[in-house]
């Protein structure tokens, strides 16, 4: 069902996210993200001069390389466009993520490494979202190997969201041994 019709309004700011997952020839996986911010009007920027309507104020990319256990093997972060010349200087700090594992506590790990002045808000936002993209990308492979279960043999999807509540209809249908409803 779509959103309700809006009241009359004027477009001002646009943010586009684009994420994709790839299987690499070497057995690793690339999760790529891009964020682009544009405005509906031209404006002056103290670093770049005039930024035209539709020209990216922010254009940022990340390639996160992981193994099938979600361990970060490499990361590349790029700021192609930013409002200030200093923005790209922080991208190399994201290499600190190599060796970290996407999973429970991912957001806390990211905030601990890159929160505040230690990182870039926009790259950080993308990395948070990229965890679920990685999960969606690797899920079929991990399912075929029986890896989508926790230490207690409970499927990782159970209680991960409203749809997969342990007392809900989907768990009752797909994993009746783990169903907790009446």
C-alpha atoms as a PDB file:
ATOM      1  CA  UNK A   1       0.000   0.000   0.000  1.00  0.00           C
ATOM      2  CA  UNK A   2       1.510   3.380  -0.935  1.00  0.00           C
ATOM      3  CA  UNK A   3       1.809   6.409   1.329  1.00  0.00           C
ATOM      4  CA  UNK A   4      -1.193   8.682   1.507  1.00  0.00           C
ATOM      5  CA  UNK A   5      -1.178  11.643  -0.906  1.00  0.00           C
ATOM      6  CA  UNK A   6       0.953  14.492   0.493  1.00  0.00           C
ATOM      7  CA  UNK A   7      -0.135  18.090   0.948  1.00  0.00           C
ATOM      8  CA  UNK A   8       1.243  20.573  -1.584  1.00  0.00           C
ATOM      9  CA  UNK A   9       4.973  20.832  -1.058  1.00  0.00           C
ATOM     10  CA  UNK A  10       8.250  21.937  -2.607  1.00  0.00           C
ATOM     11  CA  UNK A  11      11.121  19.472  -3.126  1.00  0.00           C
ATOM     12  CA  UNK A  12      14.333  20.562  -1.374  1.00  0.00           C
ATOM     13  CA  UNK A  13      16.695  17.678  -0.604  1.00  0.00           C
ATOM     14  CA  UNK A  14      17.174  14.222  -2.135  1.00  0.00           C
ATOM     15  CA  UNK A  15      19.193  11.337  -0.766  1.00  0.00           C
ATOM     16  CA  UNK A  16      19.658   8.158  -2.755  1.00  0.00           C
ATOM     17  CA  UNK A  17      21.107   4.959  -1.398  1.00  0.00           C
ATOM     18  CA  UNK A  18      22.170   2.112  -3.659  1.00  0.00           C
ATOM     19  CA  UNK A  19      23.452  -1.212  -2.338  1.00  0.00           C
ATOM     20  CA  UNK A  20      24.461  -4.426  -4.098  1.00  0.00           C
ATOM     21  CA  UNK A  21      26.060  -7.733  -3.189  1.00  0.00           C
ATOM     22  CA  UNK A  22      28.471  -9.690  -5.381  1.00  0.00           C
ATOM     23  CA  UNK A  23      30.074 -13.144  -5.305  1.00  0.00           C
ATOM     24  CA  UNK A  24      33.761 -12.812  -6.208  1.00  0.00           C
ATOM     25  CA  UNK A  25      35.806 -15.313  -8.211  1.00  0.00           C
ATOM     26  CA  UNK A  26      38.154 -15.780  -5.225  1.00  0.00           C
ATOM     27  CA  UNK A  27      35.391 -17.014  -2.883  1.00  0.00           C
ATOM     28  CA  UNK A  28      34.912 -13.726  -1.057  1.00  0.00           C
ATOM     29  CA  UNK A  29      31.931 -11.382  -1.288  1.00  0.00           C
ATOM     30  CA  UNK A  30      31.742  -7.673  -2.077  1.00  0.00           C
ATOM     31  CA  UNK A  31      28.987  -5.552  -0.620  1.00  0.00           C
ATOM     32  CA  UNK A  32      28.932  -2.126  -2.247  1.00  0.00           C
ATOM     33  CA  UNK A  33      27.106   0.980  -1.181  1.00  0.00           C
ATOM     34  CA  UNK A  34      26.658   4.453  -2.579  1.00  0.00           C
ATOM     35  CA  UNK A  35      24.981   7.512  -1.122  1.00  0.00           C
ATOM     36  CA  UNK A  36      24.245  10.631  -3.147  1.00  0.00           C
ATOM     37  CA  UNK A  37      22.757  13.870  -1.772  1.00  0.00           C
ATOM     38  CA  UNK A  38      21.441  16.560  -4.120  1.00  0.00           C
ATOM     39  CA  UNK A  39      19.390  19.732  -3.739  1.00  0.00           C
ATOM     40  CA  UNK A  40      16.606  21.061  -5.921  1.00  0.00           C
ATOM     41  CA  UNK A  41      18.281  24.472  -6.083  1.00  0.00           C
ATOM     42  CA  UNK A  42      21.736  25.926  -6.751  1.00  0.00           C
ATOM     43  CA  UNK A  43      23.716  27.304  -3.798  1.00  0.00           C
ATOM     44  CA  UNK A  44      27.156  28.626  -2.920  1.00  0.00           C
ATOM     45  CA  UNK A  45      29.586  26.403  -1.048  1.00  0.00           C
ATOM     46  CA  UNK A  46      32.656  27.916   0.627  1.00  0.00           C
ATOM     47  CA  UNK A  47      34.889  25.048  -0.538  1.00  0.00           C
ATOM     48  CA  UNK A  48      33.528  24.102  -3.965  1.00  0.00           C
ATOM     49  CA  UNK A  49      31.941  27.313  -5.155  1.00  0.00           C
ATOM     50  CA  UNK A  50      28.514  27.108  -6.746  1.00  0.00           C
ATOM     51  CA  UNK A  51      26.816  23.731  -6.519  1.00  0.00           C
ATOM     52  CA  UNK A  52      24.112  23.474  -9.142  1.00  0.00           C
ATOM     53  CA  UNK A  53      20.664  21.958  -8.612  1.00  0.00           C
ATOM     54  CA  UNK A  54      20.995  18.176  -9.025  1.00  0.00           C
ATOM     55  CA  UNK A  55      24.790  18.211  -8.622  1.00  0.00           C
ATOM     56  CA  UNK A  56      25.906  15.910  -5.798  1.00  0.00           C
ATOM     57  CA  UNK A  57      26.704  17.643  -2.532  1.00  0.00           C
ATOM     58  CA  UNK A  58      27.700  14.202  -1.227  1.00  0.00           C
ATOM     59  CA  UNK A  59      28.692  11.263  -3.405  1.00  0.00           C
ATOM     60  CA  UNK A  60      30.187   8.520  -1.269  1.00  0.00           C
ATOM     61  CA  UNK A  61      30.946   4.869  -1.903  1.00  0.00           C
ATOM     62  CA  UNK A  62      32.038   1.861   0.113  1.00  0.00           C
ATOM     63  CA  UNK A  63      33.143  -1.613  -0.943  1.00  0.00           C
ATOM     64  CA  UNK A  64      33.087  -4.035   1.961  1.00  0.00           C
ATOM     65  CA  UNK A  65      34.720  -7.414   1.262  1.00  0.00           C
ATOM     66  CA  UNK A  66      33.640 -10.250   3.556  1.00  0.00           C
ATOM     67  CA  UNK A  67      34.048 -14.010   3.770  1.00  0.00           C
ATOM     68  CA  UNK A  68      31.118 -16.402   4.117  1.00  0.00           C
ATOM     69  CA  UNK A  69      31.265 -16.055   7.917  1.00  0.00           C
ATOM     70  CA  UNK A  70      30.768 -12.279   7.590  1.00  0.00           C
ATOM     71  CA  UNK A  71      34.323 -11.419   8.650  1.00  0.00           C
ATOM     72  CA  UNK A  72      35.504  -8.187   7.007  1.00  0.00           C
ATOM     73  CA  UNK A  73      38.532  -8.973   4.858  1.00  0.00           C
ATOM     74  CA  UNK A  74      38.899  -5.550   3.216  1.00  0.00           C
ATOM     75  CA  UNK A  75      37.145  -2.221   2.921  1.00  0.00           C
ATOM     76  CA  UNK A  76      37.479   0.722   0.599  1.00  0.00           C
ATOM     77  CA  UNK A  77      35.680   3.994   1.321  1.00  0.00           C
ATOM     78  CA  UNK A  78      35.669   6.906  -1.114  1.00  0.00           C
ATOM     79  CA  UNK A  79      34.291  10.424  -0.983  1.00  0.00           C
ATOM     80  CA  UNK A  80      33.870  11.503  -4.600  1.00  0.00           C
ATOM     81  CA  UNK A  81      32.013  14.661  -3.631  1.00  0.00           C
ATOM     82  CA  UNK A  82      31.678  16.349  -0.270  1.00  0.00           C
ATOM     83  CA  UNK A  83      30.993  19.842   0.981  1.00  0.00           C
ATOM     84  CA  UNK A  84      34.538  20.319   2.347  1.00  0.00           C
ATOM     85  CA  UNK A  85      38.048  19.474   1.195  1.00  0.00           C
ATOM     86  CA  UNK A  86      38.794  17.662   4.444  1.00  0.00           C
ATOM     87  CA  UNK A  87      35.978  15.111   3.984  1.00  0.00           C
ATOM     88  CA  UNK A  88      38.002  12.505   2.032  1.00  0.00           C
ATOM     89  CA  UNK A  89      40.777  12.515   4.651  1.00  0.00           C
ATOM     90  CA  UNK A  90      38.854  10.180   6.975  1.00  0.00           C
ATOM     91  CA  UNK A  91      38.200   7.371   4.498  1.00  0.00           C
ATOM     92  CA  UNK A  92      41.431   5.452   5.231  1.00  0.00           C
ATOM     93  CA  UNK A  93      40.388   5.127   8.896  1.00  0.00           C
ATOM     94  CA  UNK A  94      37.721   2.650   7.827  1.00  0.00           C
ATOM     95  CA  UNK A  95      40.500   0.071   7.348  1.00  0.00           C
ATOM     96  CA  UNK A  96      40.194  -0.442  11.131  1.00  0.00           C
ATOM     97  CA  UNK A  97      37.137  -2.539  10.319  1.00  0.00           C
ATOM     98  CA  UNK A  98      39.226  -5.348   8.764  1.00  0.00           C
ATOM     99  CA  UNK A  99      38.852  -8.416  10.975  1.00  0.00           C
ATOM    100  CA  UNK A 100      35.524  -7.319  12.480  1.00  0.00           C
ATOM    101  CA  UNK A 101      32.494  -9.562  12.029  1.00  0.00           C
ATOM    102  CA  UNK A 102      29.084  -8.477  10.799  1.00  0.00           C
ATOM    103  CA  UNK A 103      26.500  -9.753  13.252  1.00  0.00           C
ATOM    104  CA  UNK A 104      25.138  -9.017  16.680  1.00  0.00           C
ATOM    105  CA  UNK A 105      26.807  -5.832  17.938  1.00  0.00           C
ATOM    106  CA  UNK A 106      27.718  -4.549  14.437  1.00  0.00           C
ATOM    107  CA  UNK A 107      26.268  -1.084  15.054  1.00  0.00           C
ATOM    108  CA  UNK A 108      28.054  -0.860  18.413  1.00  0.00           C
ATOM    109  CA  UNK A 109      31.341  -1.868  16.760  1.00  0.00           C
ATOM    110  CA  UNK A 110      30.872   0.804  14.097  1.00  0.00           C
ATOM    111  CA  UNK A 111      30.062   3.524  16.612  1.00  0.00           C
ATOM    112  CA  UNK A 112      33.019   2.522  18.757  1.00  0.00           C
ATOM    113  CA  UNK A 113      35.433   2.748  15.835  1.00  0.00           C
ATOM    114  CA  UNK A 114      33.948   5.597  13.801  1.00  0.00           C
ATOM    115  CA  UNK A 115      31.544   7.564  15.975  1.00  0.00           C
ATOM    116  CA  UNK A 116      31.900  11.328  16.233  1.00  0.00           C
ATOM    117  CA  UNK A 117      35.120  12.796  14.874  1.00  0.00           C
ATOM    118  CA  UNK A 118      36.664   9.343  14.313  1.00  0.00           C
ATOM    119  CA  UNK A 119      34.605   8.780  11.187  1.00  0.00           C
ATOM    120  CA  UNK A 120      32.095  10.126   8.711  1.00  0.00           C
ATOM    121  CA  UNK A 121      28.384  10.138   9.513  1.00  0.00           C
ATOM    122  CA  UNK A 122      27.419   9.220   5.953  1.00  0.00           C
ATOM    123  CA  UNK A 123      29.840   6.323   5.544  1.00  0.00           C
ATOM    124  CA  UNK A 124      28.784   5.097   8.986  1.00  0.00           C
ATOM    125  CA  UNK A 125      25.109   5.174   7.967  1.00  0.00           C
ATOM    126  CA  UNK A 126      25.908   3.111   4.887  1.00  0.00           C
ATOM    127  CA  UNK A 127      27.907   0.544   6.856  1.00  0.00           C
ATOM    128  CA  UNK A 128      24.969   0.000   9.211  1.00  0.00           C
ATOM    129  CA  UNK A 129      22.681  -0.748   6.261  1.00  0.00           C
ATOM    130  CA  UNK A 130      25.297  -2.859   4.498  1.00  0.00           C
ATOM    131  CA  UNK A 131      25.040  -5.527   7.207  1.00  0.00           C
ATOM    132  CA  UNK A 132      21.570  -6.543   6.050  1.00  0.00           C
ATOM    133  CA  UNK A 133      22.688  -6.391   2.410  1.00  0.00           C
ATOM    134  CA  UNK A 134      25.505  -8.797   3.284  1.00  0.00           C
ATOM    135  CA  UNK A 135      23.044 -11.088   5.037  1.00  0.00           C
ATOM    136  CA  UNK A 136      20.680 -11.069   2.037  1.00  0.00           C
ATOM    137  CA  UNK A 137      23.591 -11.706  -0.337  1.00  0.00           C
ATOM    138  CA  UNK A 138      25.082 -14.641   1.567  1.00  0.00           C
ATOM    139  CA  UNK A 139      21.861 -16.181   2.917  1.00  0.00           C
ATOM    140  CA  UNK A 140      21.346 -18.721   0.091  1.00  0.00           C
ATOM    141  CA  UNK A 141      24.924 -20.028   0.298  1.00  0.00           C
ATOM    142  CA  UNK A 142      24.863 -20.186   4.073  1.00  0.00           C
ATOM    143  CA  UNK A 143      21.445 -21.906   3.996  1.00  0.00           C
ATOM    144  CA  UNK A 144      22.762 -24.599   1.642  1.00  0.00           C
ATOM    145  CA  UNK A 145      25.593 -25.266   4.118  1.00  0.00           C
ATOM    146  CA  UNK A 146      23.365 -25.244   7.210  1.00  0.00           C
ATOM    147  CA  UNK A 147      25.063 -22.095   8.529  1.00  0.00           C
ATOM    148  CA  UNK A 148      21.949 -19.979   9.119  1.00  0.00           C
ATOM    149  CA  UNK A 149      21.476 -21.280  12.640  1.00  0.00           C
ATOM    150  CA  UNK A 150      22.816 -20.097  15.961  1.00  0.00           C
ATOM    151  CA  UNK A 151      24.788 -22.102  18.513  1.00  0.00           C
ATOM    152  CA  UNK A 152      21.443 -23.356  19.895  1.00  0.00           C
ATOM    153  CA  UNK A 153      20.418 -24.688  16.430  1.00  0.00           C
ATOM    154  CA  UNK A 154      17.722 -22.007  16.214  1.00  0.00           C
ATOM    155  CA  UNK A 155      17.431 -20.401  12.746  1.00  0.00           C
ATOM    156  CA  UNK A 156      18.908 -16.891  12.831  1.00  0.00           C
ATOM    157  CA  UNK A 157      15.759 -15.364  11.358  1.00  0.00           C
ATOM    158  CA  UNK A 158      13.660 -16.282  14.397  1.00  0.00           C
ATOM    159  CA  UNK A 159      12.939 -13.181  16.495  1.00  0.00           C
ATOM    160  CA  UNK A 160      14.956 -11.010  14.095  1.00  0.00           C
ATOM    161  CA  UNK A 161      11.836  -8.965  13.240  1.00  0.00           C
ATOM    162  CA  UNK A 162       8.067  -8.857  13.668  1.00  0.00           C
ATOM    163  CA  UNK A 163       7.440 -11.267  10.765  1.00  0.00           C
ATOM    164  CA  UNK A 164       9.695 -13.925  12.303  1.00  0.00           C
ATOM    165  CA  UNK A 165       8.466 -13.638  15.910  1.00  0.00           C
ATOM    166  CA  UNK A 166       8.909 -17.009  17.612  1.00  0.00           C
ATOM    167  CA  UNK A 167       5.206 -17.040  18.474  1.00  0.00           C
ATOM    168  CA  UNK A 168       4.102 -16.037  14.968  1.00  0.00           C
ATOM    169  CA  UNK A 169       2.572 -17.809  12.002  1.00  0.00           C
ATOM    170  CA  UNK A 170       5.758 -17.909   9.894  1.00  0.00           C
ATOM    171  CA  UNK A 171       7.808 -19.646  12.583  1.00  0.00           C
ATOM    172  CA  UNK A 172       4.923 -22.037  13.237  1.00  0.00           C
ATOM    173  CA  UNK A 173       4.854 -22.869   9.506  1.00  0.00           C
ATOM    174  CA  UNK A 174       8.591 -23.083   8.705  1.00  0.00           C
ATOM    175  CA  UNK A 175      10.193 -24.004  12.056  1.00  0.00           C
ATOM    176  CA  UNK A 176       7.487 -25.615  14.210  1.00  0.00           C
ATOM    177  CA  UNK A 177      10.104 -27.022  16.606  1.00  0.00           C
ATOM    178  CA  UNK A 178      10.979 -23.441  17.549  1.00  0.00           C
ATOM    179  CA  UNK A 179       7.430 -22.099  17.710  1.00  0.00           C
ATOM    180  CA  UNK A 180       6.613 -20.584  21.110  1.00  0.00           C
ATOM    181  CA  UNK A 181       2.971 -19.606  20.590  1.00  0.00           C
ATOM    182  CA  UNK A 182      -0.036 -21.316  22.126  1.00  0.00           C
END
